[in-house]
Tab-separated table of C-alpha atoms in Angstrom:
chain	number	residue	atom	x	y	z
A	1216	UNK	CA	0.103	-0.013	0.293
A	1217	UNK	CA	2.808	2.309	0.796
A	1218	UNK	CA	5.616	2.521	-1.991
A	1219	UNK	CA	9.095	3.639	-1.313
A	1220	UNK	CA	8.289	6.420	-3.460
A	1221	UNK	CA	5.679	7.778	-0.984
A	1222	UNK	CA	8.428	7.796	1.432
A	1223	UNK	CA	10.578	9.482	-0.168
A	1224	UNK	CA	7.726	12.476	-1.277
A	1225	UNK	CA	6.967	12.748	2.327
A	1226	UNK	CA	10.558	12.959	3.457
A	1227	UNK	CA	10.834	15.758	0.944
A	1228	UNK	CA	7.320	17.160	1.241
A	1229	UNK	CA	8.720	17.855	5.441
A	1230	UNK	CA	12.025	19.459	4.281
A	1231	UNK	CA	11.092	21.402	1.646
A	1232	UNK	CA	7.776	23.205	3.426
A	1233	UNK	CA	6.036	23.366	0.346
A	1234	UNK	CA	4.325	21.232	-2.184
A	1235	UNK	CA	6.014	23.633	-4.931
A	1236	UNK	CA	9.645	23.319	-3.463
A	1237	UNK	CA	9.405	19.745	-3.005
A	1238	UNK	CA	8.278	18.698	-6.718
A	1239	UNK	CA	11.191	21.088	-7.734
A	1240	UNK	CA	13.678	18.667	-5.503
A	1241	UNK	CA	11.570	16.027	-6.624
A	1242	UNK	CA	11.778	16.674	-10.525
A	1243	UNK	CA	8.122	16.398	-10.681
A	1244	UNK	CA	5.407	19.060	-11.518
A	1245	UNK	CA	3.281	20.384	-9.034
A	1246	UNK	CA	0.751	18.920	-10.755
A	1247	UNK	CA	2.275	15.192	-10.531
A	1248	UNK	CA	2.815	15.421	-6.655
A	1249	UNK	CA	-0.455	16.621	-5.684
A	1250	UNK	CA	-1.912	13.527	-7.628
A	1251	UNK	CA	0.505	11.372	-6.039
A	1252	UNK	CA	-0.307	12.224	-2.510
A	1253	UNK	CA	-4.264	12.169	-3.530
A	1254	UNK	CA	-3.549	8.784	-4.784
A	1255	UNK	CA	-2.098	7.623	-1.553
A	1256	UNK	CA	-4.580	9.355	0.595
A	1257	UNK	CA	-7.015	7.499	-1.036
A	1258	UNK	CA	-5.007	4.336	-0.813
A	1259	UNK	CA	-5.242	4.738	2.568
A	1260	UNK	CA	-8.568	6.661	3.406
A	1261	UNK	CA	-7.239	9.514	5.348
A	1262	UNK	CA	-5.540	12.811	5.062
A	1263	UNK	CA	-1.896	13.226	5.688
A	1264	UNK	CA	-1.210	17.229	5.731
A	1265	UNK	CA	-3.395	20.123	5.977
A	1266	UNK	CA	-4.033	21.735	2.693
A	1267	UNK	CA	-2.622	25.620	2.469
A	1268	UNK	CA	-0.783	25.387	5.290
A	1269	UNK	CA	2.778	27.397	5.169
A	1270	UNK	CA	4.877	25.640	6.113
A	1271	UNK	CA	3.279	22.402	5.464
A	1272	UNK	CA	1.406	20.663	8.493
A	1273	UNK	CA	0.987	17.397	8.603
A	1274	UNK	CA	-1.698	15.116	10.317
A	1275	UNK	CA	-1.189	12.253	12.904
A	1276	UNK	CA	-1.397	10.009	9.820
A	1277	UNK	CA	1.196	11.632	8.045
A	1278	UNK	CA	3.739	12.032	11.099
A	1279	UNK	CA	3.509	8.395	11.575
A	1280	UNK	CA	4.717	7.913	7.440
A	1281	UNK	CA	7.416	10.443	7.811
A	1282	UNK	CA	8.648	8.092	10.943
A	1283	UNK	CA	8.874	5.343	9.092
A	1284	UNK	CA	10.717	7.045	6.449
A	1285	UNK	CA	13.440	8.350	8.630
A	1286	UNK	CA	13.457	4.503	9.373
A	1287	UNK	CA	13.786	3.296	5.942
A	1288	UNK	CA	15.051	6.006	3.710
A	1289	UNK	CA	18.511	5.908	5.612
A	1290	UNK	CA	18.784	2.112	5.145
A	1291	UNK	CA	18.032	2.255	1.376
A	1292	UNK	CA	20.813	4.659	1.075
A	1293	UNK	CA	23.172	2.440	2.643
A	1294	UNK	CA	22.676	-0.372	1.059
A	1295	UNK	CA	22.949	1.690	-2.086
A	1296	UNK	CA	26.386	2.662	-1.360
A	1297	UNK	CA	27.221	-0.970	-0.045
A	1298	UNK	CA	26.252	-2.077	-3.572
A	1299	UNK	CA	28.066	0.412	-5.492
A	1300	UNK	CA	30.899	-0.549	-3.598
A	1301	UNK	CA	30.552	-4.319	-4.977
A	1302	UNK	CA	30.074	-2.913	-8.700
A	1303	UNK	CA	32.965	-0.534	-9.128
A	1304	UNK	CA	35.810	-0.956	-6.021
A	1305	UNK	CA	35.289	1.346	-3.089
A	1306	UNK	CA	38.896	2.568	-2.909
A	1307	UNK	CA	39.132	6.807	-3.802
A	1308	UNK	CA	40.480	9.833	-3.295
A	1309	UNK	CA	38.357	12.931	-2.878
A	1310	UNK	CA	40.450	16.451	-2.038
A	1311	UNK	CA	38.465	19.027	-1.832
A	1312	UNK	CA	38.497	22.601	-1.992
A	1313	UNK	CA	35.750	25.360	-1.207
A	1314	UNK	CA	35.265	29.183	-2.159
A	1315	UNK	CA	32.927	29.943	0.412
A	1316	UNK	CA	33.932	31.354	4.110
A	1317	UNK	CA	30.156	30.788	5.690
A	1318	UNK	CA	29.843	27.074	3.811
A	1319	UNK	CA	31.314	25.423	6.717
A	1320	UNK	CA	28.655	25.380	8.453
A	1321	UNK	CA	26.666	22.508	6.423
A	1322	UNK	CA	29.697	21.156	4.797
A	1323	UNK	CA	31.354	19.743	7.606
A	1324	UNK	CA	28.514	17.682	8.849
A	1325	UNK	CA	28.342	16.219	5.530
A	1326	UNK	CA	31.774	15.738	5.638
A	1327	UNK	CA	31.395	13.744	9.089
A	1328	UNK	CA	28.409	11.665	7.673
A	1329	UNK	CA	30.503	10.802	3.856
A	1330	UNK	CA	33.793	9.639	6.097
A	1331	UNK	CA	31.274	7.392	8.148
A	1332	UNK	CA	29.876	5.602	4.943
A	1333	UNK	CA	32.758	5.925	2.636
A	1334	UNK	CA	36.127	5.013	5.300
A	1335	UNK	CA	38.219	3.619	2.636
A	1336	UNK	CA	38.193	7.189	1.070
A	1337	UNK	CA	41.475	9.248	1.136
A	1338	UNK	CA	39.419	12.382	2.215
A	1339	UNK	CA	41.430	15.598	2.375
A	1340	UNK	CA	39.891	19.392	2.493
A	1341	UNK	CA	41.227	22.978	2.350
A	1342	UNK	CA	40.289	26.319	1.474
A	1343	UNK	CA	40.283	27.817	-1.672
A	1344	UNK	CA	41.185	31.313	-0.678
A	1345	UNK	CA	45.143	31.648	-0.996
A	1346	UNK	CA	44.939	30.141	-4.527
A	1347	UNK	CA	42.900	29.091	-7.574
A	1348	UNK	CA	41.299	26.118	-6.956
A	1349	UNK	CA	39.379	26.038	-10.614
A	1350	UNK	CA	42.415	24.814	-12.235
A	1351	UNK	CA	44.056	23.238	-9.163
A	1352	UNK	CA	40.863	20.803	-10.360
A	1353	UNK	CA	42.114	20.789	-13.885
A	1354	UNK	CA	44.998	19.732	-13.262
A	1355	UNK	CA	44.195	17.100	-10.659
A	1356	UNK	CA	45.217	18.681	-7.305
A	1357	UNK	CA	41.851	18.427	-6.349
A	1358	UNK	CA	38.834	16.389	-6.976
A	1359	UNK	CA	35.784	18.606	-6.467
A	1360	UNK	CA	35.755	22.302	-5.454
A	1361	UNK	CA	32.642	23.916	-4.120
A	1362	UNK	CA	31.915	27.592	-5.796
A	1363	UNK	CA	29.380	29.810	-6.552
A	1364	UNK	CA	31.579	31.135	-9.354
A	1365	UNK	CA	31.520	28.609	-12.188
A	1366	UNK	CA	34.060	29.476	-15.122
A	1367	UNK	CA	34.324	27.258	-18.857
A	1368	UNK	CA	37.063	25.242	-18.205
A	1369	UNK	CA	37.179	21.902	-20.321
A	1370	UNK	CA	36.641	19.081	-18.504
A	1371	UNK	CA	35.137	20.533	-15.762
A	1372	UNK	CA	31.297	19.973	-15.240
A	1373	UNK	CA	29.072	22.309	-12.312
A	1374	UNK	CA	26.550	20.100	-10.504
A	1375	UNK	CA	24.064	22.556	-8.661
A	1376	UNK	CA	23.575	21.827	-4.982
A	1377	UNK	CA	21.083	24.847	-3.908
A	1378	UNK	CA	20.681	28.544	-4.601
A	1379	UNK	CA	20.721	31.690	-2.000
A	1380	UNK	CA	20.281	34.854	-1.837
A	1381	UNK	CA	23.030	37.524	-0.865
A	1382	UNK	CA	21.523	40.082	1.942
A	1383	UNK	CA	23.184	43.082	3.253
A	1384	UNK	CA	23.356	42.629	6.715
A	1385	UNK	CA	23.204	46.438	8.656
A	1386	UNK	CA	22.887	47.456	12.289
A	1387	UNK	CA	19.454	48.106	13.727
A	1388	UNK	CA	20.298	51.784	13.582
A	1389	UNK	CA	21.741	51.822	10.485
A	1390	UNK	CA	19.839	54.730	8.498
A	1391	UNK	CA	19.547	51.722	5.274
A	1392	UNK	CA	17.614	49.775	7.355
A	1393	UNK	CA	14.434	52.129	6.823
A	1394	UNK	CA	14.671	50.657	3.387
A	1395	UNK	CA	13.632	47.299	1.562
A	1396	UNK	CA	15.705	46.969	-0.318
A	1397	UNK	CA	19.405	49.029	-1.000
A	1398	UNK	CA	20.277	50.552	-4.401
A	1399	UNK	CA	23.975	49.850	-5.358
A	1400	UNK	CA	24.519	53.697	-4.654
A	1401	UNK	CA	23.772	53.305	-0.969
A	1402	UNK	CA	27.285	51.930	-0.343
A	1403	UNK	CA	29.029	54.589	-1.621
A	1404	UNK	CA	29.793	56.294	1.531
A	1405	UNK	CA	29.782	52.602	3.771
A	1406	UNK	CA	32.007	50.902	4.922
A	1407	UNK	CA	31.572	47.605	3.339
A	1408	UNK	CA	33.154	44.378	5.550
A	1409	UNK	CA	34.020	41.481	3.363
A	1410	UNK	CA	35.893	38.132	3.692
A	1411	UNK	CA	39.942	38.749	2.201
A	1412	UNK	CA	39.150	37.616	-1.081
A	1413	UNK	CA	39.374	39.536	-4.331
A	1414	UNK	CA	36.693	41.429	-5.071
A	1415	UNK	CA	35.570	39.395	-8.019
A	1416	UNK	CA	34.781	36.650	-6.606
A	1417	UNK	CA	32.460	38.174	-3.820
A	1418	UNK	CA	28.362	38.378	-5.010
A	1419	UNK	CA	28.423	41.754	-3.666
A	1420	UNK	CA	30.734	42.693	-6.247
A	1421	UNK	CA	30.418	40.758	-9.282
A	1422	UNK	CA	26.282	40.180	-8.680
A	1423	UNK	CA	25.286	44.145	-7.652
A	1424	UNK	CA	28.416	46.830	-7.801
A	1425	UNK	CA	30.520	46.306	-10.864
A	1426	UNK	CA	27.426	46.125	-12.989
A	1427	UNK	CA	26.307	49.170	-11.451
A	1428	UNK	CA	30.256	50.601	-11.991
A	1429	UNK	CA	29.913	51.910	-7.924
A	1430	UNK	CA	32.435	50.870	-5.201
A	1431	UNK	CA	32.178	51.331	-1.187
A	1432	UNK	CA	33.999	54.159	0.471
A	1433	UNK	CA	36.325	51.390	2.360
A	1434	UNK	CA	36.692	47.850	2.451
A	1435	UNK	CA	37.573	45.820	5.291
A	1436	UNK	CA	38.433	42.187	5.639
A	1437	UNK	CA	37.770	40.027	8.285
A	1438	UNK	CA	37.868	36.303	8.587
A	1439	UNK	CA	34.972	35.213	10.439
A	1440	UNK	CA	31.439	35.805	10.073
A	1441	UNK	CA	30.502	36.259	13.655
A	1442	UNK	CA	33.260	38.878	13.762
A	1443	UNK	CA	31.483	40.458	10.927
A	1444	UNK	CA	28.617	40.837	12.550
A	1445	UNK	CA	29.620	41.894	15.312
A	1446	UNK	CA	31.680	44.613	13.429
A	1447	UNK	CA	27.831	45.050	11.509
A	1448	UNK	CA	26.146	45.441	14.929
A	1449	UNK	CA	28.447	48.036	16.411
A	1450	UNK	CA	27.700	50.234	13.149
A	1451	UNK	CA	31.871	49.704	12.165
A	1452	UNK	CA	30.434	48.830	8.266
A	1453	UNK	CA	27.988	46.696	6.657
A	1454	UNK	CA	28.609	43.231	5.255
A	1455	UNK	CA	26.845	40.847	2.156
A	1456	UNK	CA	26.401	37.568	3.352
A	1457	UNK	CA	24.152	34.650	2.360
A	1458	UNK	CA	20.565	34.465	3.799
A	1459	UNK	CA	20.738	31.209	4.977
A	1460	UNK	CA	24.494	32.372	7.074
A	1461	UNK	CA	22.561	35.282	8.317
A	1462	UNK	CA	19.210	33.178	9.332
A	1463	UNK	CA	19.860	32.636	13.476
A	1464	UNK	CA	21.234	36.327	13.593
A	1465	UNK	CA	18.232	37.844	12.820
A	1466	UNK	CA	16.266	35.257	14.764
A	1467	UNK	CA	18.138	37.055	17.479
A	1468	UNK	CA	17.357	40.724	16.379
A	1469	UNK	CA	20.882	40.967	16.565
A	1470	UNK	CA	21.351	42.786	13.056
A	1471	UNK	CA	18.801	43.465	10.236
A	1472	UNK	CA	19.123	42.505	6.642
A	1473	UNK	CA	17.753	43.918	3.497
A	1474	UNK	CA	17.937	42.433	0.114
A	1475	UNK	CA	20.438	44.027	-2.922
A	1476	UNK	CA	18.471	45.879	-5.188
A	1477	UNK	CA	14.805	45.263	-5.920
A	1478	UNK	CA	14.426	41.833	-7.706
A	1479	UNK	CA	17.339	40.821	-4.775
A	1480	UNK	CA	21.198	38.781	-5.898
A	1481	UNK	CA	20.064	35.197	-6.186
A	1482	UNK	CA	23.092	32.998	-6.660
A	1483	UNK	CA	24.112	28.970	-7.077
A	1484	UNK	CA	26.684	27.536	-5.245
A	1485	UNK	CA	28.195	24.119	-7.288
A	1486	UNK	CA	30.030	21.096	-7.134
A	1487	UNK	CA	32.966	21.440	-9.802
A	1488	UNK	CA	34.265	17.928	-10.894
A	1489	UNK	CA	35.987	16.670	-13.436
A	1490	UNK	CA	33.920	14.684	-16.623
A	1491	UNK	CA	35.886	11.934	-16.245
A	1492	UNK	CA	35.640	11.601	-11.878
A	1493	UNK	CA	31.321	12.734	-12.241
A	1494	UNK	CA	30.096	8.941	-12.275
A	1495	UNK	CA	32.283	7.789	-9.336
A	1496	UNK	CA	30.029	6.252	-6.645
A	1497	UNK	CA	31.840	7.603	-3.865
A	1498	UNK	CA	31.841	11.217	-5.841
A	1499	UNK	CA	28.104	11.141	-6.111
A	1500	UNK	CA	27.090	10.155	-3.294
A	1501	UNK	CA	29.351	12.938	-1.494
A	1502	UNK	CA	27.033	15.180	-3.650
A	1503	UNK	CA	24.036	13.663	-2.474
A	1504	UNK	CA	24.661	13.619	1.138
A	1505	UNK	CA	25.857	17.278	1.270
A	1506	UNK	CA	22.704	18.523	-0.691
A	1507	UNK	CA	21.032	16.122	1.727
A	1508	UNK	CA	22.522	18.469	4.619
A	1509	UNK	CA	22.194	21.330	2.838
A	1510	UNK	CA	18.662	21.357	2.768
A	1511	UNK	CA	18.311	19.825	6.768
A	1512	UNK	CA	20.295	22.589	7.777
A	1513	UNK	CA	20.133	25.818	5.927
A	1514	UNK	CA	17.110	28.325	6.251
A	1515	UNK	CA	16.087	30.286	3.015
A	1516	UNK	CA	17.847	28.409	-0.120
A	1517	UNK	CA	16.156	26.806	-3.270
A	1518	UNK	CA	16.561	24.089	-5.381
A	1519	UNK	CA	18.887	25.056	-8.053
A	1520	UNK	CA	18.532	24.455	-12.147
A	1521	UNK	CA	21.217	22.718	-13.710
A	1522	UNK	CA	23.654	24.677	-16.179
A	1523	UNK	CA	22.443	24.663	-19.566
A	1524	UNK	CA	24.788	24.343	-22.142
A	1525	UNK	CA	23.132	27.142	-24.520
A	1526	UNK	CA	24.154	29.219	-21.514
A	1527	UNK	CA	27.198	31.198	-20.888
A	1528	UNK	CA	28.286	29.963	-17.650
A	1529	UNK	CA	29.128	34.235	-16.583
A	1530	UNK	CA	25.324	34.675	-17.334
A	1531	UNK	CA	24.036	31.815	-15.322
């Protein structure tokens, strides 16, 4: 009566919080997803969730199936890992780098979970701030790079992890806090606090300021997110950060955040791998684990659309 796809669907719906987002993650139309859920409810002769609730609220019956999904889905995933080992070998190397300071929040749990599942894979990790990781990936010095700045490099493919919105963090007493969104010109007289990365690799510059020909009055570089927000809260400057990295500080009313521009600045985070390695079982599993970790731990992110070969990487 209850099929595996139903467990996966309800688990995804629970994490996504809405039918629209769940349909995207499951690569279904919203109509197809609604039909699948209605069919299951007819089979069981009971409702599984409360319609038009946001985020989704489950009935007692729905919660019971979710409980089953939490038990079964991890076991199926582990079995799939084991079968991959049997068919393709279990040894390998996964040396990775990231171009995102705030990514540690979700990447570390993903790495820990992956290490437990693939103890025989040689795992190493470094930040990509002191060197150019994508050329290193091309040379074979790295096996995976987490980046929001895909470049057209022969032999390298980009697998989307999630999309996020870059927001401007402000002191609660900052004059710009009264605005609903920030114009590029608003930052001409501001001190912009950033990570110690080249301007061209920062979302606030390449996706907001540079296209408008605007530069802030000063740039102050800081290593740690917490230190950046302490400076912002005390009125020492403003900082552009991913919406999910700001979530806990906004919940505590530590700072306020405003979108960049009327439409906002949305970026996508990718896992870059070499074409000849993207089908390796342990690399596929790491990317799947990373996406799962992202949607389990981060607030405000969305399912990303894969890069199209017809679209320039610079426009994606």
